[in-house]
Short mmCIF file of N, CA and C in Angstrom, two decimals:
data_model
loop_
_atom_site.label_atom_id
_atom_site.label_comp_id
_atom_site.label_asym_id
_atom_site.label_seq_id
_atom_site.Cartn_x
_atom_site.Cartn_y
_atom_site.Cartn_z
N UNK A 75 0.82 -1.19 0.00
CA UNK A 75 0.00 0.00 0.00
C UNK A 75 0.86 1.25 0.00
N UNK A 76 1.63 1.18 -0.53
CA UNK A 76 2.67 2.69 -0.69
C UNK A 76 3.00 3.32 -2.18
N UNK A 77 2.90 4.64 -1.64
CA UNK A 77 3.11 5.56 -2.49
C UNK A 77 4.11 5.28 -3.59
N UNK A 78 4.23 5.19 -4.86
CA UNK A 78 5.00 5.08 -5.72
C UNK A 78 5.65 6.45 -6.06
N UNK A 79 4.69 7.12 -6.40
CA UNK A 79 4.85 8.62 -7.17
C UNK A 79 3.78 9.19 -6.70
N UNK A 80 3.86 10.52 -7.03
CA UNK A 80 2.85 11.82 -6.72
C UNK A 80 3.52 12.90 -7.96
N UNK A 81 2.31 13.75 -8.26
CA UNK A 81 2.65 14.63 -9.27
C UNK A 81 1.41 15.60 -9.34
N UNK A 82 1.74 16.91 -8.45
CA UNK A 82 0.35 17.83 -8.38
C UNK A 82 0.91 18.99 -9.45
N UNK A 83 -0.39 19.66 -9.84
CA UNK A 83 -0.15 20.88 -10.59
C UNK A 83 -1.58 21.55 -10.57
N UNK A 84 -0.97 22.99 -10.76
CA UNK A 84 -2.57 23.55 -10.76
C UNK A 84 -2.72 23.91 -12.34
N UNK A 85 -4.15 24.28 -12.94
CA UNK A 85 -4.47 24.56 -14.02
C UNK A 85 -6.04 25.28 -14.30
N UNK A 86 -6.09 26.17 -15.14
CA UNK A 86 -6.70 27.12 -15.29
C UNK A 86 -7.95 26.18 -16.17
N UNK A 87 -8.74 25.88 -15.68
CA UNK A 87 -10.24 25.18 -16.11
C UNK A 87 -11.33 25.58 -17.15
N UNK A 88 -10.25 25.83 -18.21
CA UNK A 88 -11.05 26.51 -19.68
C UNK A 88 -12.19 25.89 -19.79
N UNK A 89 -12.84 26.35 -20.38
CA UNK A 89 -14.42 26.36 -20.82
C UNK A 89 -14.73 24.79 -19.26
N UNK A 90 -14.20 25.40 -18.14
CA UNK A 90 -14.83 24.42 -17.24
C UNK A 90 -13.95 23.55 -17.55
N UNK A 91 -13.38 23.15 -18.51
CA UNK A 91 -12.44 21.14 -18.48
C UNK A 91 -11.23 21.66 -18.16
N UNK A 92 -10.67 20.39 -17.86
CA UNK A 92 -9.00 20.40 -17.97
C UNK A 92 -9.17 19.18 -18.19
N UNK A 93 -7.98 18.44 -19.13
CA UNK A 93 -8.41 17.02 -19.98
C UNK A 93 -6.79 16.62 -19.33
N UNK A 94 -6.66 15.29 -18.77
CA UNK A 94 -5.90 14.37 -18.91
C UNK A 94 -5.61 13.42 -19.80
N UNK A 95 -4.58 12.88 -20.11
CA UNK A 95 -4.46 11.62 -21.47
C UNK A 95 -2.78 11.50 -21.70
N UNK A 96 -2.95 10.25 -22.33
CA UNK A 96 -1.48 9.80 -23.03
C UNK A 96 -0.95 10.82 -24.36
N UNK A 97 0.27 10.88 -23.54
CA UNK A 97 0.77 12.16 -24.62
C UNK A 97 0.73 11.88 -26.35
N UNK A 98 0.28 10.64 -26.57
CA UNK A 98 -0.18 10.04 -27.63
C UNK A 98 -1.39 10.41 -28.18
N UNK A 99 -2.37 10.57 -27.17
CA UNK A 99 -3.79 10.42 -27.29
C UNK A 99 -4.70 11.75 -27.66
N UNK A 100 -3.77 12.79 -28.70
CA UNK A 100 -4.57 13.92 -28.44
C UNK A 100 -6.16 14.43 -28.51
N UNK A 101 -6.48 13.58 -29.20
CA UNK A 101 -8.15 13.71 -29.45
C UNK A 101 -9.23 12.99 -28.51
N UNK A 102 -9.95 13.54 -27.81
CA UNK A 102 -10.78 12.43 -26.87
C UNK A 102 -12.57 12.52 -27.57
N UNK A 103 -12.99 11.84 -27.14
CA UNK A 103 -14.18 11.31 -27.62
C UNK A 103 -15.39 12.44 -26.75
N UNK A 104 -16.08 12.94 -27.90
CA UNK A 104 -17.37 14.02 -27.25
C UNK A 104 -18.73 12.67 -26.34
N UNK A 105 -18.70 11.37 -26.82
CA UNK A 105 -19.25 10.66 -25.76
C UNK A 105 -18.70 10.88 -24.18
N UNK A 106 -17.40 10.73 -23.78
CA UNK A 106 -16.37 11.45 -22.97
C UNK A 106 -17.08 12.55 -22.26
N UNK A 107 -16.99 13.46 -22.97
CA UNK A 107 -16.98 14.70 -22.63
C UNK A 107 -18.43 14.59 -22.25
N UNK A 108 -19.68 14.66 -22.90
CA UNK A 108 -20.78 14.63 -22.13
C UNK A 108 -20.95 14.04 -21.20
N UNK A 109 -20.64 12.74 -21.00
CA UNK A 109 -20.64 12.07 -19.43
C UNK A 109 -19.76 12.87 -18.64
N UNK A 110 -18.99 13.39 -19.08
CA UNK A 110 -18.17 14.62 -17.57
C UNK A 110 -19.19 15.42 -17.32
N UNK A 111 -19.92 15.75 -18.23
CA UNK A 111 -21.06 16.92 -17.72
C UNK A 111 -21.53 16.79 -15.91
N UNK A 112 -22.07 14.95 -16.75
CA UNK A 112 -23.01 14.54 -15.24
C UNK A 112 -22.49 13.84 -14.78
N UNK A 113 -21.26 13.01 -14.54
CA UNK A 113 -20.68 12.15 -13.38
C UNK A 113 -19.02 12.73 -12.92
N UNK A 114 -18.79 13.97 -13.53
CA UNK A 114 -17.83 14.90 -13.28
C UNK A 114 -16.40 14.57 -13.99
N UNK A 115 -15.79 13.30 -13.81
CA UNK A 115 -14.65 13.09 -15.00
C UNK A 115 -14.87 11.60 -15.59
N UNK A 116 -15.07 11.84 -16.89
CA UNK A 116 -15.09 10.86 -17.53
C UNK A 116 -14.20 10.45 -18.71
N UNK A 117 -14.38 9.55 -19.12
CA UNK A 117 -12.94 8.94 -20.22
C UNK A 117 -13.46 8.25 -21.26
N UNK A 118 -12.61 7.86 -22.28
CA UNK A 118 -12.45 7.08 -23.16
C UNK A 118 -11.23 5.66 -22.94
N UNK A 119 -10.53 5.79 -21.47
CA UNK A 119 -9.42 4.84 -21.55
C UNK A 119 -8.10 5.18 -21.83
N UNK A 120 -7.89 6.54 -22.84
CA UNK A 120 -6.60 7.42 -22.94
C UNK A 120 -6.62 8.98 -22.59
N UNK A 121 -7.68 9.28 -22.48
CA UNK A 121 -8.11 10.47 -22.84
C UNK A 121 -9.36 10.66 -21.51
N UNK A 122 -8.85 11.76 -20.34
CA UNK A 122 -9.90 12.21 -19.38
C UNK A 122 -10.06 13.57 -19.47
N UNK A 123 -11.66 13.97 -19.37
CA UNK A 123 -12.28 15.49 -18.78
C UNK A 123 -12.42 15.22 -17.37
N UNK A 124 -12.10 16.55 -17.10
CA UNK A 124 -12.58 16.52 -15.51
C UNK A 124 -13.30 17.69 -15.94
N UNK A 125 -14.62 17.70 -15.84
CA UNK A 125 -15.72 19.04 -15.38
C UNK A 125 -15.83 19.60 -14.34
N UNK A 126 -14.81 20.81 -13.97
CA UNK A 126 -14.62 22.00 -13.11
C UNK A 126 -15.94 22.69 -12.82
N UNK A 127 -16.43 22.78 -11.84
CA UNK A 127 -17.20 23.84 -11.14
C UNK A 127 -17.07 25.33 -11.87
N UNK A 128 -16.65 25.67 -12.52
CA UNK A 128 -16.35 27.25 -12.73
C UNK A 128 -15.17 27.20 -14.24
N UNK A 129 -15.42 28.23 -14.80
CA UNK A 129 -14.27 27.98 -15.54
C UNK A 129 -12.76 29.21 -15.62
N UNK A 130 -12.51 29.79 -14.74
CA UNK A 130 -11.59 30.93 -14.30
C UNK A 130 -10.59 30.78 -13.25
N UNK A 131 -11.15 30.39 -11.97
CA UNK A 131 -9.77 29.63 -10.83
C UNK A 131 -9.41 28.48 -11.17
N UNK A 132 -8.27 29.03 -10.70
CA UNK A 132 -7.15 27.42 -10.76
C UNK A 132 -7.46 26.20 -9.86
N UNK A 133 -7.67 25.54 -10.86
CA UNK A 133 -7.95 23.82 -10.09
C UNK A 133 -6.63 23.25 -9.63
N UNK A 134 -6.53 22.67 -8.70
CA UNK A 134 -5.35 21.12 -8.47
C UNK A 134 -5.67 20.01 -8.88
N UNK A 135 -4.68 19.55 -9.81
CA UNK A 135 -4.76 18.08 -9.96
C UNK A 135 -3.78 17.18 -9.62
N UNK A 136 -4.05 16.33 -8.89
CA UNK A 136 -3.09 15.44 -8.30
C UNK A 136 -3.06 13.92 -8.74
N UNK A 137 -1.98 13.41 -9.08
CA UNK A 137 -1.91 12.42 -9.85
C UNK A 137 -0.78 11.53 -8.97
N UNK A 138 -1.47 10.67 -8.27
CA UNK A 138 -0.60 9.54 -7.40
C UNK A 138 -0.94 8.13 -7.96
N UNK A 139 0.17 7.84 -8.21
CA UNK A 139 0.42 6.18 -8.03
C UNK A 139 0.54 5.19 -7.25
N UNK A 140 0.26 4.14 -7.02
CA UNK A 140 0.21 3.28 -6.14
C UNK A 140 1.13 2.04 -6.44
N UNK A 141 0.81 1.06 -5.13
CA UNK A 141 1.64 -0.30 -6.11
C UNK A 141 0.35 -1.39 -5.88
N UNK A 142 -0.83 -0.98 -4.93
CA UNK A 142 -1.67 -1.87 -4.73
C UNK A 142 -2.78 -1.45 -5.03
N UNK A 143 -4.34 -1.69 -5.22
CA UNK A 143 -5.33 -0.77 -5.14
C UNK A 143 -5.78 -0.16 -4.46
N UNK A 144 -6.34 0.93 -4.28
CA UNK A 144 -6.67 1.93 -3.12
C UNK A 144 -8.46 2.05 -2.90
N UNK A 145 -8.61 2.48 -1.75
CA UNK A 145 -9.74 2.82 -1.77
C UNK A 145 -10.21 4.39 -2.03
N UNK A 146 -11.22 4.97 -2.62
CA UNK A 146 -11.52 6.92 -2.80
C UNK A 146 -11.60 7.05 -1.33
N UNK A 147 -10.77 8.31 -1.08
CA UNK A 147 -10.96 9.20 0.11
C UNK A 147 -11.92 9.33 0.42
N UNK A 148 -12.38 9.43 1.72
CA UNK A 148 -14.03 9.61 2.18
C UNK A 148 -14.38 10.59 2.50
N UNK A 149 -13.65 11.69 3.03
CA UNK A 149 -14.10 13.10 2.96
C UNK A 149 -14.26 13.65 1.42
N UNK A 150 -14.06 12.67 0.10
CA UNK A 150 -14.38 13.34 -1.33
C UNK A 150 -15.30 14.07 -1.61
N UNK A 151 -16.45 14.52 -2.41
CA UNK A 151 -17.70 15.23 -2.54
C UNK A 151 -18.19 13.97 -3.86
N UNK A 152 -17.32 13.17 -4.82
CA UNK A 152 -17.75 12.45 -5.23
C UNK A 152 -16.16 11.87 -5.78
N UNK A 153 -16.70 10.45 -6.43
CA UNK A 153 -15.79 9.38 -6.95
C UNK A 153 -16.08 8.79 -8.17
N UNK A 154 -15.17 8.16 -9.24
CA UNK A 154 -15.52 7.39 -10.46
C UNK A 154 -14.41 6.75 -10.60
N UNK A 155 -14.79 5.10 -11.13
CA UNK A 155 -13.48 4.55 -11.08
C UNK A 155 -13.22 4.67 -12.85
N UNK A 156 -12.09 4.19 -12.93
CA UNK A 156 -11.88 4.35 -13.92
C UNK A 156 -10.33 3.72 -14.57
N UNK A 157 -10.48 2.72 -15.77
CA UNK A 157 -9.04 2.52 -16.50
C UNK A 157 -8.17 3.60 -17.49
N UNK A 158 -7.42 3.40 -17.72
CA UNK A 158 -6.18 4.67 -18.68
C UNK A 158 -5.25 3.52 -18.57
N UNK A 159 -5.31 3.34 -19.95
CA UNK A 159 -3.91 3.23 -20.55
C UNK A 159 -3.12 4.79 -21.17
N UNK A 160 -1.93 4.04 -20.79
CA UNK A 160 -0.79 4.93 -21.82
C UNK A 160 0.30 4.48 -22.16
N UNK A 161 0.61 4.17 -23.22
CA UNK A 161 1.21 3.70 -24.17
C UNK A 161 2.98 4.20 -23.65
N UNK A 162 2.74 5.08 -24.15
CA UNK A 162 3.68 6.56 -23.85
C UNK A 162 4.42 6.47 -22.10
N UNK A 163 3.87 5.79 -21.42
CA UNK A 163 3.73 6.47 -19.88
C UNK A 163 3.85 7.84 -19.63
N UNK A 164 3.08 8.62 -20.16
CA UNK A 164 3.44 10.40 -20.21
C UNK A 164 1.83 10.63 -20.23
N UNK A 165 1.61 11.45 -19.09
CA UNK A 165 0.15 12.20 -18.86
C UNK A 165 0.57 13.12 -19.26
N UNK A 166 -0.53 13.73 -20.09
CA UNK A 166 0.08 15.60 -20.22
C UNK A 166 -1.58 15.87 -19.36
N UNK A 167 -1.29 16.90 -18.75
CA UNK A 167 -2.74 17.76 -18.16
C UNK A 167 -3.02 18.37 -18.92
N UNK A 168 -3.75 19.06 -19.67
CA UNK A 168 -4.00 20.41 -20.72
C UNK A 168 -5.51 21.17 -20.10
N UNK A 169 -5.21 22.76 -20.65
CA UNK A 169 -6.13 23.44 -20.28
C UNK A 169 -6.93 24.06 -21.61
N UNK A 170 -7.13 23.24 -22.32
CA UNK A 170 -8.05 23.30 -23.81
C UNK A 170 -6.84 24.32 -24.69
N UNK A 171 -7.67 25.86 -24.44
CA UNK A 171 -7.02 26.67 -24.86
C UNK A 171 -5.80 27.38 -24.93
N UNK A 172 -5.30 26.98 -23.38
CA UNK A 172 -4.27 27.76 -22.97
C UNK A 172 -2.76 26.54 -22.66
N UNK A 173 -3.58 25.79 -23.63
CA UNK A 173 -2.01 24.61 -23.54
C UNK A 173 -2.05 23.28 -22.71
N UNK A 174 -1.22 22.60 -22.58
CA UNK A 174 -0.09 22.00 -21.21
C UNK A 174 -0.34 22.47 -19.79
N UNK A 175 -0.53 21.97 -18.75
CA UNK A 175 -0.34 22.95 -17.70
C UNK A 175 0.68 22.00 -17.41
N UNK A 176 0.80 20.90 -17.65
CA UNK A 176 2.29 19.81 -17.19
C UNK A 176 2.14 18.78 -17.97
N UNK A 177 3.34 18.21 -17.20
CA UNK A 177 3.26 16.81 -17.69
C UNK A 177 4.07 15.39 -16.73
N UNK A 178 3.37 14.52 -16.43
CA UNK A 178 3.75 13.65 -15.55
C UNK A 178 4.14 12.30 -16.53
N UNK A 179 5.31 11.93 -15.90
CA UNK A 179 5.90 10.77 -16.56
C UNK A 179 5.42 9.47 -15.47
N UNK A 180 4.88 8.36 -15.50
CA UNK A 180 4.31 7.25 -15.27
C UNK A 180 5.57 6.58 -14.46
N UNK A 181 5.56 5.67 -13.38
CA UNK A 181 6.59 4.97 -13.64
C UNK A 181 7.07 3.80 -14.97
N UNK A 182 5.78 3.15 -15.30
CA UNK A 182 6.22 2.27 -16.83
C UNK A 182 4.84 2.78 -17.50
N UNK A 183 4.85 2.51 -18.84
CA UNK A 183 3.74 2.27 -19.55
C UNK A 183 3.56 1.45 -19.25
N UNK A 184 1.29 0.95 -19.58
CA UNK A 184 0.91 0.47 -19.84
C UNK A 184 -0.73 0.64 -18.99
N UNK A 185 -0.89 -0.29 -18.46
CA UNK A 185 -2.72 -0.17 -18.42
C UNK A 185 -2.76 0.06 -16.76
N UNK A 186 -3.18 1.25 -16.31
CA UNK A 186 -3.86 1.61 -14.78
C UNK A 186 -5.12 1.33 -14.72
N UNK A 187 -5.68 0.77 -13.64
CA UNK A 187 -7.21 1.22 -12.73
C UNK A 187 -6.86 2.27 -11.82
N UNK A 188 -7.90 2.38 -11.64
CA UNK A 188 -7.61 3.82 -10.65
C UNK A 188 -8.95 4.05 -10.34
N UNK A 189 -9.26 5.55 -9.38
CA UNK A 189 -10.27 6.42 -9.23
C UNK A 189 -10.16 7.73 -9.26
N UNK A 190 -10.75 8.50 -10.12
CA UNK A 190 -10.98 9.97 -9.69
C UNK A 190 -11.60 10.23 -8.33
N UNK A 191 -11.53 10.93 -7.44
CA UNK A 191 -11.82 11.71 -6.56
C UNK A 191 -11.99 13.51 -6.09
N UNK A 192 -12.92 13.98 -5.76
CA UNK A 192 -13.17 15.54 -5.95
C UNK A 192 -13.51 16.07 -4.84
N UNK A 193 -12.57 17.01 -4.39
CA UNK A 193 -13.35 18.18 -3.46
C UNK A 193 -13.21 19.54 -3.13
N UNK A 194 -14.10 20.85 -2.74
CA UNK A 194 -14.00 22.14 -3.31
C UNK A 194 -14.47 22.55 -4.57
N UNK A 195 -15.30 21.27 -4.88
CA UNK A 195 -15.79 22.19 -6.36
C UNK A 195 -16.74 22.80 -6.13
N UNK A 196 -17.91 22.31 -5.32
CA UNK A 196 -19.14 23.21 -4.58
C UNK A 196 -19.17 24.61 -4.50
N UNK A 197 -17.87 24.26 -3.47
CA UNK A 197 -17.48 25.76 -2.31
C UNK A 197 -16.58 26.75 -3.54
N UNK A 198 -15.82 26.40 -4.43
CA UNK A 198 -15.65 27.26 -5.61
C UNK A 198 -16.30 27.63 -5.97
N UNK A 199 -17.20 26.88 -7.02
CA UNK A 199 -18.35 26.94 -8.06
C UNK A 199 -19.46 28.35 -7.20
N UNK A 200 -19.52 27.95 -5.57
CA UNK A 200 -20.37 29.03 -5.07
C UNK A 200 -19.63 30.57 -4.95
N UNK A 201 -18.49 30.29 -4.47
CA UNK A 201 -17.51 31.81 -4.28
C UNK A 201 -17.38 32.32 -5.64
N UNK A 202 -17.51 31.73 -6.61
CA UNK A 202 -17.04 31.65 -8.31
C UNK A 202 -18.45 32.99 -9.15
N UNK A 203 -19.75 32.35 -8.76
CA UNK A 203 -20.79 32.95 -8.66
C UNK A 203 -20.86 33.81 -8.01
N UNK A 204 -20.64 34.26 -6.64
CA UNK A 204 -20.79 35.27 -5.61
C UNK A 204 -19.86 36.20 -6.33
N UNK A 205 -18.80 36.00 -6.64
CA UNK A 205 -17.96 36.98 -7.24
C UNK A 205 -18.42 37.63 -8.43
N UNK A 206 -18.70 36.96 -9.51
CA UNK A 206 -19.49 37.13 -10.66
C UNK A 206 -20.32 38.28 -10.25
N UNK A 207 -21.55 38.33 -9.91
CA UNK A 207 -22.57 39.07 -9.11
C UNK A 207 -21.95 40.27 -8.45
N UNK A 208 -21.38 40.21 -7.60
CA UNK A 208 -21.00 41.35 -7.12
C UNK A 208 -19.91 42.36 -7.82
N UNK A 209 -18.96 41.31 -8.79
CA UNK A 209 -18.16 42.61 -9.55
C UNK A 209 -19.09 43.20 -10.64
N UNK A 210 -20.57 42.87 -10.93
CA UNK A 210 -21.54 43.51 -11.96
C UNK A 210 -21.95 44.56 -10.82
N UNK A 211 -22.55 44.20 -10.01
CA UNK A 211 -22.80 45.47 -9.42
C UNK A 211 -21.95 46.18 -9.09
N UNK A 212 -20.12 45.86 -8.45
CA UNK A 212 -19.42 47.07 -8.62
C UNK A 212 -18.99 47.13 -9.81
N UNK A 213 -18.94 46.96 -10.69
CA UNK A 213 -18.51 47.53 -12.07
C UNK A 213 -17.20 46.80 -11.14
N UNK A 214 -16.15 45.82 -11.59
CA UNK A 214 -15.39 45.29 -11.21
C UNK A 214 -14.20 45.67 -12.45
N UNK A 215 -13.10 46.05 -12.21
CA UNK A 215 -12.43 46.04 -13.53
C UNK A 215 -11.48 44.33 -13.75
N UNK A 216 -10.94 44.07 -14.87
CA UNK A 216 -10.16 42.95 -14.48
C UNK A 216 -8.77 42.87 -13.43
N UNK A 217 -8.57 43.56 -13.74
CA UNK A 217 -7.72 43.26 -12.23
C UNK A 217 -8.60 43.32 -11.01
N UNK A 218 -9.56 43.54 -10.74
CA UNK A 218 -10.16 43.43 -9.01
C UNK A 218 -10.46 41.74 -9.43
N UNK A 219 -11.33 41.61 -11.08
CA UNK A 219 -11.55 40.07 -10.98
C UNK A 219 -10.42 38.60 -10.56
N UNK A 220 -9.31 39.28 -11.14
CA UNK A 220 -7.96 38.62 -11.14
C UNK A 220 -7.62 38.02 -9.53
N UNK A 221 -8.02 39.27 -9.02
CA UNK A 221 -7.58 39.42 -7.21
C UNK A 221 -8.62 38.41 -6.88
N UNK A 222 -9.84 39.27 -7.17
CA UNK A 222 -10.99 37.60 -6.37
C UNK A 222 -10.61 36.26 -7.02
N UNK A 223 -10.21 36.07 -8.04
CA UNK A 223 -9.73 34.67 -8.46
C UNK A 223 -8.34 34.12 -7.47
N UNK A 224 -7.87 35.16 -7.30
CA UNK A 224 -6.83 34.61 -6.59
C UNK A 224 -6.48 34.30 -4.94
N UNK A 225 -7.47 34.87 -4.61
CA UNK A 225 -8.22 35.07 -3.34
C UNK A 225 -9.25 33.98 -2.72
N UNK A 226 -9.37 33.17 -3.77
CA UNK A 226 -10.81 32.22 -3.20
C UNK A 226 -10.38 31.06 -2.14
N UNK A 227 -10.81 31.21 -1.26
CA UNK A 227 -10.83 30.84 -0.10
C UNK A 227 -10.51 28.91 -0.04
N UNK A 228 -10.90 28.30 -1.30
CA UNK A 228 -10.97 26.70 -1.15
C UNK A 228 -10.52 26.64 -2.14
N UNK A 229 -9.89 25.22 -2.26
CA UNK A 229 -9.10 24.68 -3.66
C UNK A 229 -10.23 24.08 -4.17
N UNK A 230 -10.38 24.04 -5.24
CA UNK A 230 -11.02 22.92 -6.33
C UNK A 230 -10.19 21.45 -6.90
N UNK A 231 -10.09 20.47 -6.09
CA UNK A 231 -9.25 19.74 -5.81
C UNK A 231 -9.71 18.48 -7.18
N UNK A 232 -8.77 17.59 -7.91
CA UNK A 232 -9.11 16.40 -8.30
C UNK A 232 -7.91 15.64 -8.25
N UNK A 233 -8.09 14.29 -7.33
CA UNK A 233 -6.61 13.48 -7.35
C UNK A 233 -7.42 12.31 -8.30
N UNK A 234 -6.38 11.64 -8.81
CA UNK A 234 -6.21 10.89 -9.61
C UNK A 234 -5.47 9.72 -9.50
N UNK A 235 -6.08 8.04 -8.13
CA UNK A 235 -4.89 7.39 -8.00
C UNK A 235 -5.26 6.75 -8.88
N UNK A 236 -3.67 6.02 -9.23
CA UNK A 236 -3.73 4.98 -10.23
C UNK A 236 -3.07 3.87 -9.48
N UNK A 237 -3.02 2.86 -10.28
CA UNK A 237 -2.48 1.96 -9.86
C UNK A 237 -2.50 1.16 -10.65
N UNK A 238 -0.77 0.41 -11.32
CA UNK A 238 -0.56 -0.78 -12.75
C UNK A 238 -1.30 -2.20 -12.52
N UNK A 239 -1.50 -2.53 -13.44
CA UNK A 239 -2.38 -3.23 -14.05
C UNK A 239 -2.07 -4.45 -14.95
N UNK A 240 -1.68 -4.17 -15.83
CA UNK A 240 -1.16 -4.79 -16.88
C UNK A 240 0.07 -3.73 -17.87
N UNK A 241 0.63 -4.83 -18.73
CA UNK A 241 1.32 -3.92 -19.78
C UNK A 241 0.24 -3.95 -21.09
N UNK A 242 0.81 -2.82 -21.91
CA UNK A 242 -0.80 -2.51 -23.33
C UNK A 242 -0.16 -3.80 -24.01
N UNK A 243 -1.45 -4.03 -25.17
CA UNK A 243 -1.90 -4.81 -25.69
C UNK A 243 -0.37 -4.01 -26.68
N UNK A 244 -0.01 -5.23 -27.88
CA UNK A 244 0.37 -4.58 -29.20
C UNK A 244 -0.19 -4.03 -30.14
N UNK A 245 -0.31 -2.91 -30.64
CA UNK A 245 -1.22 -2.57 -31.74
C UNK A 245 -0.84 -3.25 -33.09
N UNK A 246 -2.26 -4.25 -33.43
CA UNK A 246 -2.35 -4.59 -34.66
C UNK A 246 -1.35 -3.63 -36.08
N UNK A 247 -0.71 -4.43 -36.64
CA UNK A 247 0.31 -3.39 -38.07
C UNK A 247 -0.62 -3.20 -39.36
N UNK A 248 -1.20 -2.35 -38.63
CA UNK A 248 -2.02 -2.17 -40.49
C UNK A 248 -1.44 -1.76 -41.60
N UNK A 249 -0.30 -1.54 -41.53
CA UNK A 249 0.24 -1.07 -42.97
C UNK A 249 0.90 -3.14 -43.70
N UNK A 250 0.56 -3.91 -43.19
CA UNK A 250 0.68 -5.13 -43.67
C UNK A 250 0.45 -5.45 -44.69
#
């Protein structure tokens, strides 16, 4: 039951996502993406959304490895289990528009189980709104917005354990 690796970073939650995946895997599936809507991060197997509460403060994402399976934290706000392969052993985090926010190297390739786990998206998502609202009524310029973004009181948290599995399958040679 011990820690292998850990690898946190924060990232700016464009249009609400920040997408995990094999640095291979750049395209993920809009089936994907709508199930993040309603069960908060969902996948295709290479390729994860996590659906952020808000889309302007910086989220944490934390990405730990294991050597055994784990159970989701119980103070979470919610959980989804979930497989990822990567080929590559290279997660990149990305923030749609604004790039990369990192990139975590795996200890080996090949196939994780794991669980997402989430908490602070509530208590964002509400300070996120409260702010909204009140810089309309003060006429807020962007820098006062900048300050309340940077100011918000709770993290918007998503860890990510994994834990190996298997090594990937070979991909079939279609040029045969």
């Amino acid at each position: 039951m011990s820690l292998i690796t850990e690898y946190s970073i924060n990232a700016r939650p464009d249009r609400q996502l920040v997408e995990v995946y094999d640095s291979d895997a750049y395209l993920g599936s809009d089936e994907a993406y709508y199930r993040s809507k309603t069960q908060v991060v969902a996948g295709d197997g290479y390729h994860f959304y996590l659906q952020c509460g808000q889309p302007d403060i910086a989220v944490q994402v934390v990405i730990r490895v294991w050597d055994t399976p784990q159970k989701p934290p119980e103070d979470a706000e919610g959980t989804v289990p979930f497989s990822l392969e990567s080929e590559t052993g290279r997660l990149v985090i990305n923030q749609l528009t604004f790039g990369p926010a990192g990139e975590m190297v795996l200890p080996r390739p090949g196939v994780y189980d794991g669980h997402a786990a989430w908490s602070g998206r509530e208590a964002v998502a509400a300070y996120y709104n409260a702010c909204i609202q009140r810089g309309v009524e003060e006429q807020w310029d962007a820098e006062q917005i900048g300050a309340a973004w940077r100011q918000c009181p709770t993290t918007e948290r998503y860890i990510l354990d994994l834990w190996f599995v298997r090594e990937s399958e070979p991909e079939d040679d279609w040029d045969e």
